[in-house]
Every structure is written in C-alpha cells, then in structure tokens.
C-alpha cells in the first residue's frame, strides 16, 4: 500500500525532538514495518531524518513561517494549492494519512476526489487552541477549512475520547470517528537498561520528561519536591526537556534552599537519550494541573510505562483509563502538590511496590499501546472503500 503522510502544521517539525515530532516519526516507522510504502509531505523539518528514516521519500511544502498573523493565515490557506499539486505530481496513492492542521483541506479532498481512503488524525481542537494560545484572526475561515477537511475524510482518528467528543460537535457521521490513542515502541526501552546518571547513594529520584510548558505542571512537581525534601533530603529531581518555562523553573530551583543542588535540568535531549534517562529515575511523574480541557494522549505516560518506571500521574482525562490506580501506576488529584507527595512517598517506602507497578505498566503497553498496534488500526481503516461526499463552500475553489 502506497501512503502519502501529510503534515502541513508549521508548529510540527517532523524530524525534531518535540512530542508531536516523535509522534509523526513513530507512525511512519510503524506503517513501514507493516509493509506500507510511505512518503512524507511536510511544511517543516528542522533537521535531517533519523538514521532509520534516511531512505524515506520526503516532499517539502510551503511554510508560512513568521510574520503578521493575518498574513500567515492567508499564506497557510494558499498552501493548499501546493499540497494539491504535490499529491497529483507524485501519485497515484492508495491512501492519504494526514495530521490535522488548522488551514489544510487539500489532502482529504484529494483523497475523496481520487476515490481512496483519506484518514485524518486529530490530536487537539486546534481552532480553540490557536485562539487561546497563539491568536486567530479569521476564525470563520478556520471553521470552514476544518469542516471541509472533516467532511472529506473517510475516517477521523481521535487520540482520545475527549477529542472524539469535540469532533462529534461537528456535522459528522459518528461512525467515521475512531479513538486511537498514542503508543510507544517498546524496543526503545529494553528491560534492564543501565541508567546514564550515576546513582547517588540513598537518593530517590523523581523524574519528568516533556516540554516545559505551563500545562505540564512542572511547577507543581517542584512544589512537591520542596515538601518532600523538607521531610527527607534523599529526594532528588530529574527534569528532562526544554521549553518556555525552563529559565523560570531553573531560577526557582536555584533560589529555593530546599531544592538548590537537588534538581537537574537536562535541557533538550535526543529521543535516543530518553530511555537511559528514564532508567535513572526511581519514579516518573505526569503532574498535570486541573485543566479545563484535557484532551491529550500523553506520549510520556507510554514511555514511562514501557521503561518499567512506576508512574504517578494526575487523575485527569485519558490518564484515568490508561492507568489503573494501584495496579499499573498511581493517580492523584491534579494540580495539588500535597496530593502528589502522597503516592511518591508511598513508592519511596516500598521498593516492592515500585517493581510491581513498573512491571505491570510495561506489560500494559506491550499488550495494548504500541505503535505497531496503532499502525494496524490505521491500515485496517485504510482498507475501507466507502464513498465520501465532499461539501464544498462557494468561492473556495
């Protein structure tokens, strides 16, 4: 099966280190492992491909880049022409798989016109996200584009039930919405992997992996570490990742007498470094705050579990369905440092519990949350040949 994998989102560097970047790379890998011939059409790359994707055929699409917001929106809309031409020029395809981007509709409409499956992966309610966090000039146009893409798609792949609920707010056939959470490649996290950070005698390392942004709750983690260290100086923190909050978080840890010298910030690391960093942690946490809309399918959770780390996570959104409290991880109230301390202290007091939860978490992802499983679901959907009716907006052509 020949598949065009499309990503026109300027915020997703497909060969980068962000979670969204890893997502693209892993889905491409998994599809190829299952025998699909994949070509990548993307607006942003940022780096050379990983070694194992060095032979992947890639096609560069226009990237609106930086500049005035209204102009960028118009440029992004106009880029549909280039996507349409690229798909025509390098076709025919057996299916088109696209990561939903705010201004992109040509990929799904090309699939509909060619009579092939068009699968649209939806990771977030992008209209609301853009308006809230980055600004949106022409909301009406963004809604029209989204409706065009959704209407043309053979299937919409939501990464969580929360995203699926959002999709069902559009005029869609709900049978075309499928929940396919993110996954992990367990081969990246072999059992018994040696830690890359030397163990400090008697220390208990609490770790986090991810982008340092407000909605990941690393400030809550620092609050909890301060409380824990006020009772037991053996606690240490290992924060893996970069982001807009890094400087402020590092400054805070450096000024706090309880945290000074006890929290390491690694900055950005390559995906290849993550497994041995996780092996350096005694417990891995996802301390999300109490967000009004939690629609994520966090890659970090699956990686924590694949690495055999005992997981402590906020009781919110999809995390409540992936983690069974006391069975394959521990849950606590979101955004509450005192509540976060409780399961961490429980793990500190019981190495047996750490080992049992870590083993159960790894077994869980091996059973149900691998990228290979995700690719199988994608290819099953790509085998559908149901007709699609494209609703056109006057004046859009």
mmCIF file of C-alpha atoms in Angstrom:
data_model
loop_
_atom_site.group_PDB
_atom_site.id
_atom_site.type_symbol
_atom_site.label_atom_id
_atom_site.label_comp_id
_atom_site.label_asym_id
_atom_site.label_seq_id
_atom_site.Cartn_x
_atom_site.Cartn_y
_atom_site.Cartn_z
ATOM 1 C CA UNK A 1 0.000 0.000 0.000
ATOM 2 C CA UNK A 2 1.389 3.393 -1.025
ATOM 3 C CA UNK A 3 0.563 6.080 1.560
ATOM 4 C CA UNK A 4 1.090 9.843 1.479
ATOM 5 C CA UNK A 5 1.692 11.035 5.048
ATOM 6 C CA UNK A 6 0.827 14.758 5.169
ATOM 7 C CA UNK A 7 1.731 17.294 7.860
ATOM 8 C CA UNK A 8 1.314 20.968 6.933
ATOM 9 C CA UNK A 9 1.388 22.286 10.515
ATOM 10 C CA UNK A 10 4.221 24.860 10.876
ATOM 11 C CA UNK A 11 4.386 24.021 14.580
ATOM 12 C CA UNK A 12 5.344 20.388 13.937
ATOM 13 C CA UNK A 13 8.992 19.879 12.909
ATOM 14 C CA UNK A 14 8.635 16.337 11.627
ATOM 15 C CA UNK A 15 12.268 15.412 12.270
ATOM 16 C CA UNK A 16 12.528 17.395 15.508
ATOM 17 C CA UNK A 17 12.501 16.373 19.182
ATOM 18 C CA UNK A 18 9.060 17.601 20.259
ATOM 19 C CA UNK A 19 6.386 15.121 21.251
ATOM 20 C CA UNK A 20 4.453 15.862 18.068
ATOM 21 C CA UNK A 21 7.639 15.223 16.062
ATOM 22 C CA UNK A 22 8.209 11.851 17.705
ATOM 23 C CA UNK A 23 4.572 11.004 17.021
ATOM 24 C CA UNK A 24 5.000 11.581 13.280
ATOM 25 C CA UNK A 25 8.244 9.610 13.151
ATOM 26 C CA UNK A 26 6.858 6.654 15.078
ATOM 27 C CA UNK A 27 3.693 6.361 12.993
ATOM 28 C CA UNK A 28 5.782 6.461 9.805
ATOM 29 C CA UNK A 29 8.116 3.775 11.195
ATOM 30 C CA UNK A 30 5.256 1.536 12.266
ATOM 31 C CA UNK A 31 3.477 1.806 8.916
ATOM 32 C CA UNK A 32 6.698 0.950 7.088
ATOM 33 C CA UNK A 33 7.329 -2.018 9.381
ATOM 34 C CA UNK A 34 3.914 -3.323 8.404
ATOM 35 C CA UNK A 35 4.870 -3.182 4.738
ATOM 36 C CA UNK A 36 3.399 0.164 3.657
ATOM 37 C CA UNK A 37 5.349 2.370 1.250
ATOM 38 C CA UNK A 38 5.213 5.794 2.909
ATOM 39 C CA UNK A 39 6.191 9.207 1.546
ATOM 40 C CA UNK A 40 6.231 12.252 3.804
ATOM 41 C CA UNK A 41 4.825 15.616 2.699
ATOM 42 C CA UNK A 42 5.544 18.283 5.311
ATOM 43 C CA UNK A 43 5.928 22.026 5.800
ATOM 44 C CA UNK A 44 8.610 21.912 8.484
ATOM 45 C CA UNK A 45 11.524 19.549 9.017
ATOM 46 C CA UNK A 46 14.122 21.375 11.216
ATOM 47 C CA UNK A 47 16.690 18.578 10.990
ATOM 48 C CA UNK A 48 17.930 15.644 8.962
ATOM 49 C CA UNK A 49 15.867 12.473 9.302
ATOM 50 C CA UNK A 50 16.830 9.878 11.911
ATOM 51 C CA UNK A 51 19.180 7.240 10.525
ATOM 52 C CA UNK A 52 16.487 4.607 10.150
ATOM 53 C CA UNK A 53 14.341 7.050 8.142
ATOM 54 C CA UNK A 54 17.189 8.188 5.910
ATOM 55 C CA UNK A 55 15.668 6.463 2.876
ATOM 56 C CA UNK A 56 12.215 7.967 3.415
ATOM 57 C CA UNK A 57 10.973 9.952 0.410
ATOM 58 C CA UNK A 58 10.137 13.495 1.536
ATOM 59 C CA UNK A 59 8.427 16.410 -0.219
ATOM 60 C CA UNK A 60 8.704 19.941 1.164
ATOM 61 C CA UNK A 61 5.533 22.024 1.325
ATOM 62 C CA UNK A 62 5.307 25.818 1.805
ATOM 63 C CA UNK A 63 5.730 27.078 5.368
ATOM 64 C CA UNK A 64 4.171 30.420 6.266
ATOM 65 C CA UNK A 65 6.904 30.974 8.850
ATOM 66 C CA UNK A 66 6.939 34.121 10.970
ATOM 67 C CA UNK A 67 5.321 37.474 10.337
ATOM 68 C CA UNK A 68 1.990 39.201 10.754
ATOM 69 C CA UNK A 69 -0.655 36.747 11.931
ATOM 70 C CA UNK A 70 -3.283 37.604 9.318
ATOM 71 C CA UNK A 71 -0.717 37.248 6.533
ATOM 72 C CA UNK A 72 0.432 33.880 7.863
ATOM 73 C CA UNK A 73 -3.144 32.641 7.905
ATOM 74 C CA UNK A 74 -3.640 33.681 4.283
ATOM 75 C CA UNK A 75 -0.350 32.054 3.262
ATOM 76 C CA UNK A 76 -1.288 28.847 5.047
ATOM 77 C CA UNK A 77 -4.646 28.785 3.266
ATOM 78 C CA UNK A 78 -2.962 29.381 -0.093
ATOM 79 C CA UNK A 79 -0.551 26.491 0.571
ATOM 80 C CA UNK A 80 -3.414 24.088 -0.141
ATOM 81 C CA UNK A 81 -2.678 24.638 -3.815
ATOM 82 C CA UNK A 82 0.905 23.412 -3.404
ATOM 83 C CA UNK A 83 -0.261 20.387 -1.412
ATOM 84 C CA UNK A 84 -2.813 19.528 -4.075
ATOM 85 C CA UNK A 85 -0.179 19.834 -6.837
ATOM 86 C CA UNK A 86 2.348 17.736 -4.919
ATOM 87 C CA UNK A 87 -0.158 14.950 -4.345
ATOM 88 C CA UNK A 88 -1.095 14.963 -8.043
ATOM 89 C CA UNK A 89 2.520 15.045 -9.195
ATOM 90 C CA UNK A 90 3.739 12.172 -7.051
ATOM 91 C CA UNK A 91 0.618 9.999 -7.129
ATOM 92 C CA UNK A 92 -1.225 7.792 -7.528
ATOM 93 C CA UNK A 93 -1.677 6.865 -3.863
ATOM 94 C CA UNK A 94 -3.558 4.060 -2.183
ATOM 95 C CA UNK A 95 -4.389 6.227 0.836
ATOM 96 C CA UNK A 96 -3.641 9.623 2.339
ATOM 97 C CA UNK A 97 -2.925 9.909 6.048
ATOM 98 C CA UNK A 98 -2.798 13.447 7.410
ATOM 99 C CA UNK A 99 -2.093 15.043 10.772
ATOM 100 C CA UNK A 100 -4.873 17.608 11.101
ATOM 101 C CA UNK A 101 -3.572 21.150 10.636
ATOM 102 C CA UNK A 102 -5.576 24.316 11.089
ATOM 103 C CA UNK A 103 -5.607 25.529 7.464
ATOM 104 C CA UNK A 104 -5.275 22.287 5.492
ATOM 105 C CA UNK A 105 -8.077 20.711 3.460
ATOM 106 C CA UNK A 106 -6.477 19.714 0.120
ATOM 107 C CA UNK A 107 -5.167 16.354 1.323
ATOM 108 C CA UNK A 108 -8.546 14.966 2.330
ATOM 109 C CA UNK A 109 -10.257 16.455 -0.709
ATOM 110 C CA UNK A 110 -7.628 14.918 -2.993
ATOM 111 C CA UNK A 111 -8.326 11.527 -1.409
ATOM 112 C CA UNK A 112 -12.083 11.959 -1.823
ATOM 113 C CA UNK A 113 -11.697 13.017 -5.450
ATOM 114 C CA UNK A 114 -9.404 10.074 -6.198
ATOM 115 C CA UNK A 115 -11.747 7.609 -4.501
ATOM 116 C CA UNK A 116 -9.119 6.472 -1.990
ATOM 117 C CA UNK A 117 -9.235 6.448 1.824
ATOM 118 C CA UNK A 118 -8.413 9.754 3.496
ATOM 119 C CA UNK A 119 -7.540 9.324 7.172
ATOM 120 C CA UNK A 120 -7.305 12.465 9.286
ATOM 121 C CA UNK A 121 -5.515 12.188 12.627
ATOM 122 C CA UNK A 122 -6.849 14.759 15.087
ATOM 123 C CA UNK A 123 -4.689 15.474 18.134
ATOM 124 C CA UNK A 124 -6.376 18.586 19.509
ATOM 125 C CA UNK A 125 -9.198 21.106 18.975
ATOM 126 C CA UNK A 126 -6.889 23.354 17.005
ATOM 127 C CA UNK A 127 -9.303 26.247 16.456
ATOM 128 C CA UNK A 128 -9.765 26.713 20.202
ATOM 129 C CA UNK A 129 -6.063 26.099 20.895
ATOM 130 C CA UNK A 130 -4.967 28.648 18.317
ATOM 131 C CA UNK A 131 -7.434 31.287 19.523
ATOM 132 C CA UNK A 132 -6.481 30.824 23.178
ATOM 133 C CA UNK A 133 -2.718 30.453 22.994
ATOM 134 C CA UNK A 134 -1.439 31.959 19.750
ATOM 135 C CA UNK A 135 -4.141 34.186 18.281
ATOM 136 C CA UNK A 136 -6.595 33.679 15.434
ATOM 137 C CA UNK A 137 -7.632 36.476 13.072
ATOM 138 C CA UNK A 138 -10.104 34.766 10.766
ATOM 139 C CA UNK A 139 -11.932 32.256 12.939
ATOM 140 C CA UNK A 140 -14.785 31.873 10.449
ATOM 141 C CA UNK A 141 -12.364 30.810 7.718
ATOM 142 C CA UNK A 142 -10.648 28.369 10.098
ATOM 143 C CA UNK A 143 -14.016 26.781 10.871
ATOM 144 C CA UNK A 144 -14.844 26.474 7.156
ATOM 145 C CA UNK A 145 -11.488 24.831 6.419
ATOM 146 C CA UNK A 146 -11.903 22.406 9.306
ATOM 147 C CA UNK A 147 -15.403 21.464 8.192
ATOM 148 C CA UNK A 148 -14.128 20.844 4.643
ATOM 149 C CA UNK A 149 -11.337 18.574 5.858
ATOM 150 C CA UNK A 150 -13.577 16.676 8.283
ATOM 151 C CA UNK A 151 -16.305 16.221 5.670
ATOM 152 C CA UNK A 152 -13.911 14.892 3.035
ATOM 153 C CA UNK A 153 -12.149 12.409 5.321
ATOM 154 C CA UNK A 154 -13.065 8.736 5.157
ATOM 155 C CA UNK A 155 -12.238 8.445 8.850
ATOM 156 C CA UNK A 156 -11.257 10.768 11.680
ATOM 157 C CA UNK A 157 -8.739 9.308 14.139
ATOM 158 C CA UNK A 158 -9.038 10.953 17.554
ATOM 159 C CA UNK A 159 -6.198 10.404 20.018
ATOM 160 C CA UNK A 160 -8.585 10.484 22.999
ATOM 161 C CA UNK A 161 -12.264 10.253 23.866
ATOM 162 C CA UNK A 162 -12.142 13.956 24.720
ATOM 163 C CA UNK A 163 -11.033 14.776 21.164
ATOM 164 C CA UNK A 164 -13.708 12.417 19.816
ATOM 165 C CA UNK A 165 -16.341 14.330 21.785
ATOM 166 C CA UNK A 166 -15.074 17.536 20.223
ATOM 167 C CA UNK A 167 -15.309 16.012 16.743
ATOM 168 C CA UNK A 168 -18.849 14.861 17.363
ATOM 169 C CA UNK A 169 -19.788 18.517 17.775
ATOM 170 C CA UNK A 170 -19.367 18.879 14.002
ATOM 171 C CA UNK A 171 -21.961 17.679 11.472
ATOM 172 C CA UNK A 172 -20.342 14.253 11.026
ATOM 173 C CA UNK A 173 -21.340 10.624 10.837
ATOM 174 C CA UNK A 174 -20.161 9.479 14.273
ATOM 175 C CA UNK A 175 -19.278 6.086 12.766
ATOM 176 C CA UNK A 176 -16.382 7.802 10.999
ATOM 177 C CA UNK A 177 -14.780 8.860 14.320
ATOM 178 C CA UNK A 178 -12.348 6.335 15.789
ATOM 179 C CA UNK A 179 -10.417 6.698 19.051
ATOM 180 C CA UNK A 180 -6.815 5.558 18.580
ATOM 181 C CA UNK A 181 -4.587 6.672 21.470
ATOM 182 C CA UNK A 182 -0.870 7.219 21.092
ATOM 183 C CA UNK A 183 1.606 4.429 21.685
ATOM 184 C CA UNK A 184 5.243 3.543 22.153
ATOM 185 C CA UNK A 185 7.937 1.419 20.534
ATOM 186 C CA UNK A 186 8.936 -0.935 23.370
ATOM 187 C CA UNK A 187 12.153 -1.862 21.536
ATOM 188 C CA UNK A 188 13.455 1.599 22.504
ATOM 189 C CA UNK A 189 13.128 0.647 26.176
ATOM 190 C CA UNK A 190 14.777 -2.743 26.682
ATOM 191 C CA UNK A 191 14.430 -4.331 30.092
ATOM 192 C CA UNK A 192 17.448 -3.878 32.324
ATOM 193 C CA UNK A 193 18.752 -0.769 30.555
ATOM 194 C CA UNK A 194 21.534 0.917 32.542
ATOM 195 C CA UNK A 195 20.910 4.456 33.826
ATOM 196 C CA UNK A 196 23.015 7.244 32.350
ATOM 197 C CA UNK A 197 23.054 9.190 35.613
ATOM 198 C CA UNK A 198 25.165 7.640 38.395
ATOM 199 C CA UNK A 199 23.044 6.725 41.384
ATOM 200 C CA UNK A 200 23.620 8.880 44.439
ATOM 201 C CA UNK A 201 23.759 6.540 47.462
ATOM 202 C CA UNK A 202 20.428 6.606 49.242
ATOM 203 C CA UNK A 203 18.842 9.053 46.796
ATOM 204 C CA UNK A 204 15.318 8.651 45.428
ATOM 205 C CA UNK A 205 14.992 10.344 42.018
ATOM 206 C CA UNK A 206 11.652 11.744 40.900
ATOM 207 C CA UNK A 207 11.660 12.440 37.158
ATOM 208 C CA UNK A 208 9.718 14.171 34.419
ATOM 209 C CA UNK A 209 10.093 14.065 30.625
ATOM 210 C CA UNK A 210 8.423 16.604 28.360
ATOM 211 C CA UNK A 211 8.154 20.158 27.138
ATOM 212 C CA UNK A 212 8.385 22.722 29.916
ATOM 213 C CA UNK A 213 5.080 24.494 29.374
ATOM 214 C CA UNK A 214 2.505 25.605 31.970
ATOM 215 C CA UNK A 215 0.013 22.837 31.246
ATOM 216 C CA UNK A 216 2.556 20.108 32.069
ATOM 217 C CA UNK A 217 2.638 21.062 35.751
ATOM 218 C CA UNK A 218 6.384 21.048 36.412
ATOM 219 C CA UNK A 219 5.879 23.929 38.854
ATOM 220 C CA UNK A 220 3.602 21.603 40.846
ATOM 221 C CA UNK A 221 6.367 18.987 40.783
ATOM 222 C CA UNK A 222 8.856 21.491 42.219
ATOM 223 C CA UNK A 223 6.344 22.367 44.958
ATOM 224 C CA UNK A 224 6.044 18.677 45.792
ATOM 225 C CA UNK A 225 9.807 18.145 45.784
ATOM 226 C CA UNK A 226 10.234 21.012 48.222
ATOM 227 C CA UNK A 227 7.680 19.479 50.569
ATOM 228 C CA UNK A 228 9.250 16.036 50.253
ATOM 229 C CA UNK A 229 12.775 17.302 50.879
ATOM 230 C CA UNK A 230 11.632 19.190 53.968
ATOM 231 C CA UNK A 231 10.957 15.739 55.454
ATOM 232 C CA UNK A 232 13.618 13.647 53.687
ATOM 233 C CA UNK A 233 16.678 15.084 51.931
ATOM 234 C CA UNK A 234 17.093 11.884 49.871
ATOM 235 C CA UNK A 235 14.597 13.100 47.256
ATOM 236 C CA UNK A 236 16.087 14.466 44.046
ATOM 237 C CA UNK A 237 14.535 15.755 40.806
ATOM 238 C CA UNK A 238 15.486 14.991 37.195
ATOM 239 C CA UNK A 239 13.686 17.222 34.669
ATOM 240 C CA UNK A 240 14.225 16.157 31.042
ATOM 241 C CA UNK A 241 13.197 18.599 28.325
ATOM 242 C CA UNK A 242 13.145 22.222 27.301
ATOM 243 C CA UNK A 243 10.510 24.887 26.813
ATOM 244 C CA UNK A 244 9.403 28.419 27.632
ATOM 245 C CA UNK A 245 9.245 27.784 31.384
ATOM 246 C CA UNK A 246 12.723 26.323 31.720
ATOM 247 C CA UNK A 247 14.562 29.506 32.779
ATOM 248 C CA UNK A 248 11.952 30.381 35.403
ATOM 249 C CA UNK A 249 11.870 26.835 36.776
ATOM 250 C CA UNK A 250 15.665 26.618 36.962
ATOM 251 C CA UNK A 251 15.820 30.002 38.647
ATOM 252 C CA UNK A 252 13.247 28.938 41.197
ATOM 253 C CA UNK A 253 15.064 25.666 41.950
ATOM 254 C CA UNK A 254 18.326 27.576 42.348
ATOM 255 C CA UNK A 255 16.864 30.104 44.788
ATOM 256 C CA UNK A 256 14.900 27.647 46.910
ATOM 257 C CA UNK A 257 17.048 26.432 49.806
ATOM 258 C CA UNK A 258 15.279 23.066 49.834
ATOM 259 C CA UNK A 259 15.750 22.489 46.091
ATOM 260 C CA UNK A 260 19.154 24.052 45.459
ATOM 261 C CA UNK A 261 21.526 21.444 44.062
ATOM 262 C CA UNK A 262 18.880 18.718 44.219
ATOM 263 C CA UNK A 263 17.147 19.218 40.845
ATOM 264 C CA UNK A 264 18.841 18.595 37.499
ATOM 265 C CA UNK A 265 17.505 20.157 34.293
ATOM 266 C CA UNK A 266 18.928 18.360 31.251
ATOM 267 C CA UNK A 267 17.508 20.685 28.599
ATOM 268 C CA UNK A 268 16.508 19.257 25.220
ATOM 269 C CA UNK A 269 17.737 15.734 24.532
ATOM 270 C CA UNK A 270 17.523 13.418 21.549
ATOM 271 C CA UNK A 271 14.947 10.614 21.569
ATOM 272 C CA UNK A 272 17.846 8.162 21.801
ATOM 273 C CA UNK A 273 18.830 9.598 25.196
ATOM 274 C CA UNK A 274 15.399 9.329 26.790
ATOM 275 C CA UNK A 275 15.459 5.586 27.671
ATOM 276 C CA UNK A 276 18.653 5.755 29.754
ATOM 277 C CA UNK A 277 17.444 8.949 31.435
ATOM 278 C CA UNK A 278 14.222 7.198 32.399
ATOM 279 C CA UNK A 279 16.308 4.325 33.735
ATOM 280 C CA UNK A 280 17.935 6.898 36.037
ATOM 281 C CA UNK A 281 14.582 7.676 37.707
ATOM 282 C CA UNK A 282 13.019 5.834 40.633
ATOM 283 C CA UNK A 283 9.589 7.206 39.777
ATOM 284 C CA UNK A 284 8.317 9.105 36.716
ATOM 285 C CA UNK A 285 5.562 11.682 37.083
ATOM 286 C CA UNK A 286 2.984 13.455 34.934
ATOM 287 C CA UNK A 287 1.822 16.220 37.322
ATOM 288 C CA UNK A 288 -0.809 17.877 35.130
ATOM 289 C CA UNK A 289 -2.733 20.796 36.633
ATOM 290 C CA UNK A 290 -6.527 20.819 36.800
ATOM 291 C CA UNK A 291 -7.075 21.850 33.180
ATOM 292 C CA UNK A 292 -10.495 22.879 31.954
ATOM 293 C CA UNK A 293 -10.000 20.863 28.763
ATOM 294 C CA UNK A 294 -7.678 17.867 28.974
ATOM 295 C CA UNK A 295 -7.748 16.159 25.588
ATOM 296 C CA UNK A 296 -4.162 14.860 25.454
ATOM 297 C CA UNK A 297 -2.889 11.338 24.846
ATOM 298 C CA UNK A 298 0.481 11.909 26.545
ATOM 299 C CA UNK A 299 3.409 10.122 24.942
ATOM 300 C CA UNK A 300 5.357 10.446 28.184
ATOM 301 C CA UNK A 301 2.971 8.102 30.010
ATOM 302 C CA UNK A 302 3.500 5.304 27.490
ATOM 303 C CA UNK A 303 7.269 5.846 27.532
ATOM 304 C CA UNK A 304 7.368 5.835 31.345
ATOM 305 C CA UNK A 305 5.451 2.571 31.401
ATOM 306 C CA UNK A 306 7.476 0.963 28.603
ATOM 307 C CA UNK A 307 10.640 1.790 30.551
ATOM 308 C CA UNK A 308 9.262 -0.074 33.546
ATOM 309 C CA UNK A 309 9.158 3.016 35.748
ATOM 310 C CA UNK A 310 6.449 3.271 38.393
ATOM 311 C CA UNK A 311 4.205 6.122 37.253
ATOM 312 C CA UNK A 312 2.470 8.811 39.276
ATOM 313 C CA UNK A 313 0.020 10.887 37.235
ATOM 314 C CA UNK A 314 -2.810 13.330 37.689
ATOM 315 C CA UNK A 315 -6.289 11.817 37.760
ATOM 316 C CA UNK A 316 -7.496 13.573 34.637
ATOM 317 C CA UNK A 317 -8.656 12.810 31.091
ATOM 318 C CA UNK A 318 -7.272 9.774 29.305
ATOM 319 C CA UNK A 319 -4.816 9.088 32.139
ATOM 320 C CA UNK A 320 -7.676 7.651 34.200
ATOM 321 C CA UNK A 321 -8.297 4.984 31.561
ATOM 322 C CA UNK A 322 -4.657 4.085 30.843
ATOM 323 C CA UNK A 323 -3.539 3.960 34.486
ATOM 324 C CA UNK A 324 -5.421 1.702 36.867
ATOM 325 C CA UNK A 325 -4.656 3.143 40.270
ATOM 326 C CA UNK A 326 -2.643 0.724 42.386
ATOM 327 C CA UNK A 327 -2.366 -1.809 39.552
ATOM 328 C CA UNK A 328 -0.087 -0.316 36.870
ATOM 329 C CA UNK A 329 0.542 3.125 38.378
ATOM 330 C CA UNK A 330 -0.718 5.616 40.938
ATOM 331 C CA UNK A 331 -3.093 8.548 40.458
ATOM 332 C CA UNK A 332 -3.545 11.741 42.442
ATOM 333 C CA UNK A 333 -5.573 14.948 42.320
ATOM 334 C CA UNK A 334 -4.415 17.288 39.530
ATOM 335 C CA UNK A 335 -2.570 20.500 40.351
ATOM 336 C CA UNK A 336 -2.169 19.633 44.037
ATOM 337 C CA UNK A 337 1.429 19.409 45.306
ATOM 338 C CA UNK A 338 0.398 17.910 48.643
ATOM 339 C CA UNK A 339 -1.617 15.217 46.867
ATOM 340 C CA UNK A 340 1.324 14.500 44.542
ATOM 341 C CA UNK A 341 3.586 13.890 47.548
ATOM 342 C CA UNK A 342 1.426 11.033 48.867
ATOM 343 C CA UNK A 343 1.979 8.423 46.089
ATOM 344 C CA UNK A 344 5.639 9.443 45.695
ATOM 345 C CA UNK A 345 6.248 8.839 49.411
ATOM 346 C CA UNK A 346 4.376 5.559 49.153
ATOM 347 C CA UNK A 347 6.770 4.432 46.427
ATOM 348 C CA UNK A 348 9.785 5.675 48.360
ATOM 349 C CA UNK A 349 8.784 3.431 51.235
ATOM 350 C CA UNK A 350 8.324 0.282 49.121
ATOM 351 C CA UNK A 351 10.755 -0.955 46.509
ATOM 352 C CA UNK A 352 8.459 -3.938 46.074
ATOM 353 C CA UNK A 353 5.611 -1.613 45.024
ATOM 354 C CA UNK A 354 7.933 0.243 42.638
ATOM 355 C CA UNK A 355 8.900 -3.012 40.943
ATOM 356 C CA UNK A 356 5.371 -4.387 40.785
ATOM 357 C CA UNK A 357 3.846 -1.233 39.287
ATOM 358 C CA UNK A 358 6.735 -0.851 36.853
ATOM 359 C CA UNK A 359 6.337 -4.404 35.577
ATOM 360 C CA UNK A 360 2.565 -4.073 35.304
ATOM 361 C CA UNK A 361 2.895 -0.786 33.411
ATOM 362 C CA UNK A 362 5.302 -2.286 30.901
ATOM 363 C CA UNK A 363 3.035 -5.302 30.398
ATOM 364 C CA UNK A 364 0.118 -2.928 29.787
ATOM 365 C CA UNK A 365 1.814 -1.037 26.958
ATOM 366 C CA UNK A 366 3.196 -4.212 25.389
ATOM 367 C CA UNK A 367 -0.321 -5.608 25.330
ATOM 368 C CA UNK A 368 -2.314 -2.644 24.065
ATOM 369 C CA UNK A 369 -0.347 0.545 23.440
ATOM 370 C CA UNK A 370 2.384 0.002 20.860
ATOM 371 C CA UNK A 371 2.870 1.928 17.638
ATOM 372 C CA UNK A 372 2.612 -1.399 15.833
ATOM 373 C CA UNK A 373 -0.924 -1.734 17.181
ATOM 374 C CA UNK A 374 -1.702 1.830 16.099
ATOM 375 C CA UNK A 375 -0.370 1.137 12.584
ATOM 376 C CA UNK A 376 -2.531 -1.968 12.327
ATOM 377 C CA UNK A 377 -5.639 0.051 13.134
ATOM 378 C CA UNK A 378 -4.638 2.703 10.603
ATOM 379 C CA UNK A 379 -4.117 0.146 7.842
ATOM 380 C CA UNK A 380 -7.432 -1.530 8.646
ATOM 381 C CA UNK A 381 -9.190 1.812 8.216
ATOM 382 C CA UNK A 382 -7.190 2.497 5.059
ATOM 383 C CA UNK A 383 -8.681 -0.649 3.550
ATOM 384 C CA UNK A 384 -12.145 0.907 3.532
ATOM 385 C CA UNK A 385 -13.536 1.998 0.186
ATOM 386 C CA UNK A 386 -16.717 3.746 1.217
ATOM 387 C CA UNK A 387 -17.800 6.721 -0.919
ATOM 388 C CA UNK A 388 -17.263 10.172 0.546
ATOM 389 C CA UNK A 389 -19.384 13.206 -0.229
ATOM 390 C CA UNK A 390 -17.382 16.433 -0.205
ATOM 391 C CA UNK A 391 -19.270 19.518 0.975
ATOM 392 C CA UNK A 392 -17.815 22.496 -0.838
ATOM 393 C CA UNK A 393 -18.006 26.107 0.285
ATOM 394 C CA UNK A 394 -18.880 28.518 -2.568
ATOM 395 C CA UNK A 395 -15.935 30.586 -3.666
ATOM 396 C CA UNK A 396 -13.296 28.289 -2.127
ATOM 397 C CA UNK A 397 -12.119 26.909 -5.453
#
